[in-house]
């Protein structure tokens, strides 16, 4: 009964499958998200439908040229048929009339549509608008309540008559002659009007970039009266250098102005109704950092702003923001990561338009690819808080071409190409799908790839090789993670010529080596033109020598069973040999196989397939398609007739010999077959493979290259996977990827059994499984123990069988025997956790509790032992645990035992050390005696002593560290003393003339020095120096209070009171003074009457002096002794020499006559100091014992006497 029911189920499945058309769509993969191209304008109809205009060519992967109407859910409104009206026209502005008709401004003029999208023929513009480049661009439109239409833009004529950039039309399209613009808008640069708005009073505000209106300078914005004249009550701060992109009117009449190149306004400002700046609207000092393209005011007064900017007031804000009515940012509108555009090299990221829905939602259009990390190509609908409105769905499929497909044995398949998203989230260039068409979330590629993937190859071990642009070559594991065992070198262009580097072809040899073809000139820095063979780890296989290689791209590579390699591409030379057909076969070492001689011209070869009989099917550029015999000759049994009309990009060889072909072609043998066809083994068309309209064009272009099937795979159940550049297949919309039912082709049902025997006697742990190939899935299993899965467990020794049935009810049986194996499985053991204990004073520990290891054996454990010592020393000890089972299988594990020494060393610091400074104020590295330490392990001693010890007290910390990182410290004191006095140079004596008055004297501090530093220099000089000699004592002191002194003589000069004797005539040396001659009498002076001349002749021997008065100063000379009335005293004066003067130690006196010659020394107060006889003509007198100061030397002999002043230093 069970078998009969099973048969019926499979039979019904077979009937259902057979009833399906093999070319019908099995699974679509969504639509291209959004638009390909810029959106400039959107309008919401009262019924919620959305009119969209711009410069785009596709919507959801299907051609929609620049203009479309969407349903409220984001799908295309198929009832709106515009019939290519805008095929060559970029739409800039759209307005909706109350009757539902649509007025559209574009780069060639203006058109009005009926509600169904057809052209309204009642709106007649004649020959329309014109500009210098033969088109009349309309940028902005406004509809008046009376139905008249105001249009502004770049046009200069309407219906052949000059019309400079603005016009008002009647409802039928004729010019409204009551609107007189005169000369219109003019300027040094061609004017360009961007925006026009209509006030409630009918006045019109026009903005753009221009200089004059009606020959009056109005600086890029003007307000017109209803008749077209200038409203002179409206005056603004703008100049012709400003570019105004958008205007918006508030309900209170104030005007929001989006401006550019206007530094003071920073992208946006608000004008009062008279044109003056509204200072209550403040966007900060930095504002927007780039253009503002559009402004829209919500009913609550908040302001939506869109443009090319990336920051607002220096804070990141990509292209969209909402402001409060005062210009501050509205933080309730959160754009998150905001808008992103993947390629800004041609068109920058921008928001160009807003449309407000009655429920507060916002439609934003522009030039972008994603919003808040969700793919949203150029249009998005937002909730009031800035989040995405997910109910507005413009497509969630792949966003670009599929170029490669690889199918796994489990029916999962990998897809790669140039796409960057799927299902609205980033998916960079590679994705894996489950058999049911859902995304395989276990395939984790991280961020994916930065450039296009061209080719895939799944290895027998489940790893996948990937090649693509920018020299991409990598290998991933089955879960998508990088295979770290594959490390390839860099691909580079040839040194002869720079070109784009890409990998185009991959092939795998039986030995695991990888052949790589593409467009490159070097591998790992060495010449390798267009083809290389790598070892399995990615290193270059040097045994494969291609010499100078190819001169053009390698597009396809096949490896024959005999190891020979067929290479196809766009080349004409190999190793300097001419290859006229883009095809060659190489021997396994890289040399040319001369037995392979193609006899057909192929041009560029794009793809190849190798048949089991060794024949080669080749497709290429321009529709070249041929089958060659194994020697390269043309297989004449393969008849393609007049073949394909365009490129062949992909092929798949079915098990029944039929060939699936994909590419850019439209026809085969004059039969239409858009981009895919199936051929019989003889080359004829398989008429059972009816694709209907096939794949339709995915991109708007006059080039057929822009629509293609680039990759074809067939799964084991016959399902066909097709990828490329297309938007729909057989009128089923599916962008870039689709699966078809295909045709199941039976293959022999085979099975392999694997088993695990019972390892232990009496056990029930055996298991078995079967692996099935061929036949048709799904498979059913019936074991001899009635199990129905592919794997069974819990088996005891004995005989078993499994009957496998496929979907075609084909059966196969596998028999096997479970036995008891010799137990060779080693037990497992996990050592106890590591143990750490502290050492005792003996530096060891006994009786440590080690714990018990965890053990297991498939049969039984018989013993567990260890090699632990009785006493564990300080440090690390590894204890080895050993487990044995009943079959003497053994395993070991190690346990770490750590005995820690936590006792710090004992350290005694050296005694205090006292040192005396010498030449320097620092002592260099004195000999410090190490401290005394004790510990149970080796101790290292360090200190923090400086290299130089300064004056004073330094604390040196000694640190003792034992082998177990225990640390102790002790402190030693080092005292450095300075006992060296400072040095001082004796200053030079100073003499000043002060007209016989006491004087102040500026003293210069003497030079001093010290081995450390001088602390102070002082002297005992009086504030006022008296006339005569004063000794000043200088004292220098260092920081250690060591002192030194030096004396300096300061002389304040009075009058010279010296008497000379010339032949008995006494003469005062000072001239031009008043004189009074005196007779000295026992310390008193008696004036000599009538003796007031400079000279005086004594009348008798005696002692005489002279009082000299000059300049209010008086001085009396010392008394001069006249013994005889002759010249002897003066002879003594003239014959006497005294030197040196000043002196420090000795004075020499030279005298011609020594008869009764004597010396008397007095201090300046007249106190007698010493006397000495002068016995020779040269006498040296030692005065070193005298203190510094001024002394009087009285020298006499028989001839007379004289007095000399001597300075002692």
Tab-separated table of C-alpha atoms in Angstrom, residues 34 131 316 412 414 506 719 903 990 1017 1208:
chain	number	residue	atom	x	y	z
A	34	UNK	CA	13.777	53.053	-9.237
A	131	UNK	CA	17.459	78.994	-28.447
A	316	UNK	CA	27.206	66.796	7.756
A	412	UNK	CA	21.929	26.880	-4.782
A	414	UNK	CA	25.940	32.106	-7.175
A	506	UNK	CA	38.920	30.833	-15.421
A	719	UNK	CA	15.931	24.595	-14.433
A	903	UNK	CA	57.576	37.265	49.616
A	990	UNK	CA	88.805	105.187	39.875
A	1017	UNK	CA	78.073	90.767	45.196
A	1208	UNK	CA	98.416	100.507	48.335
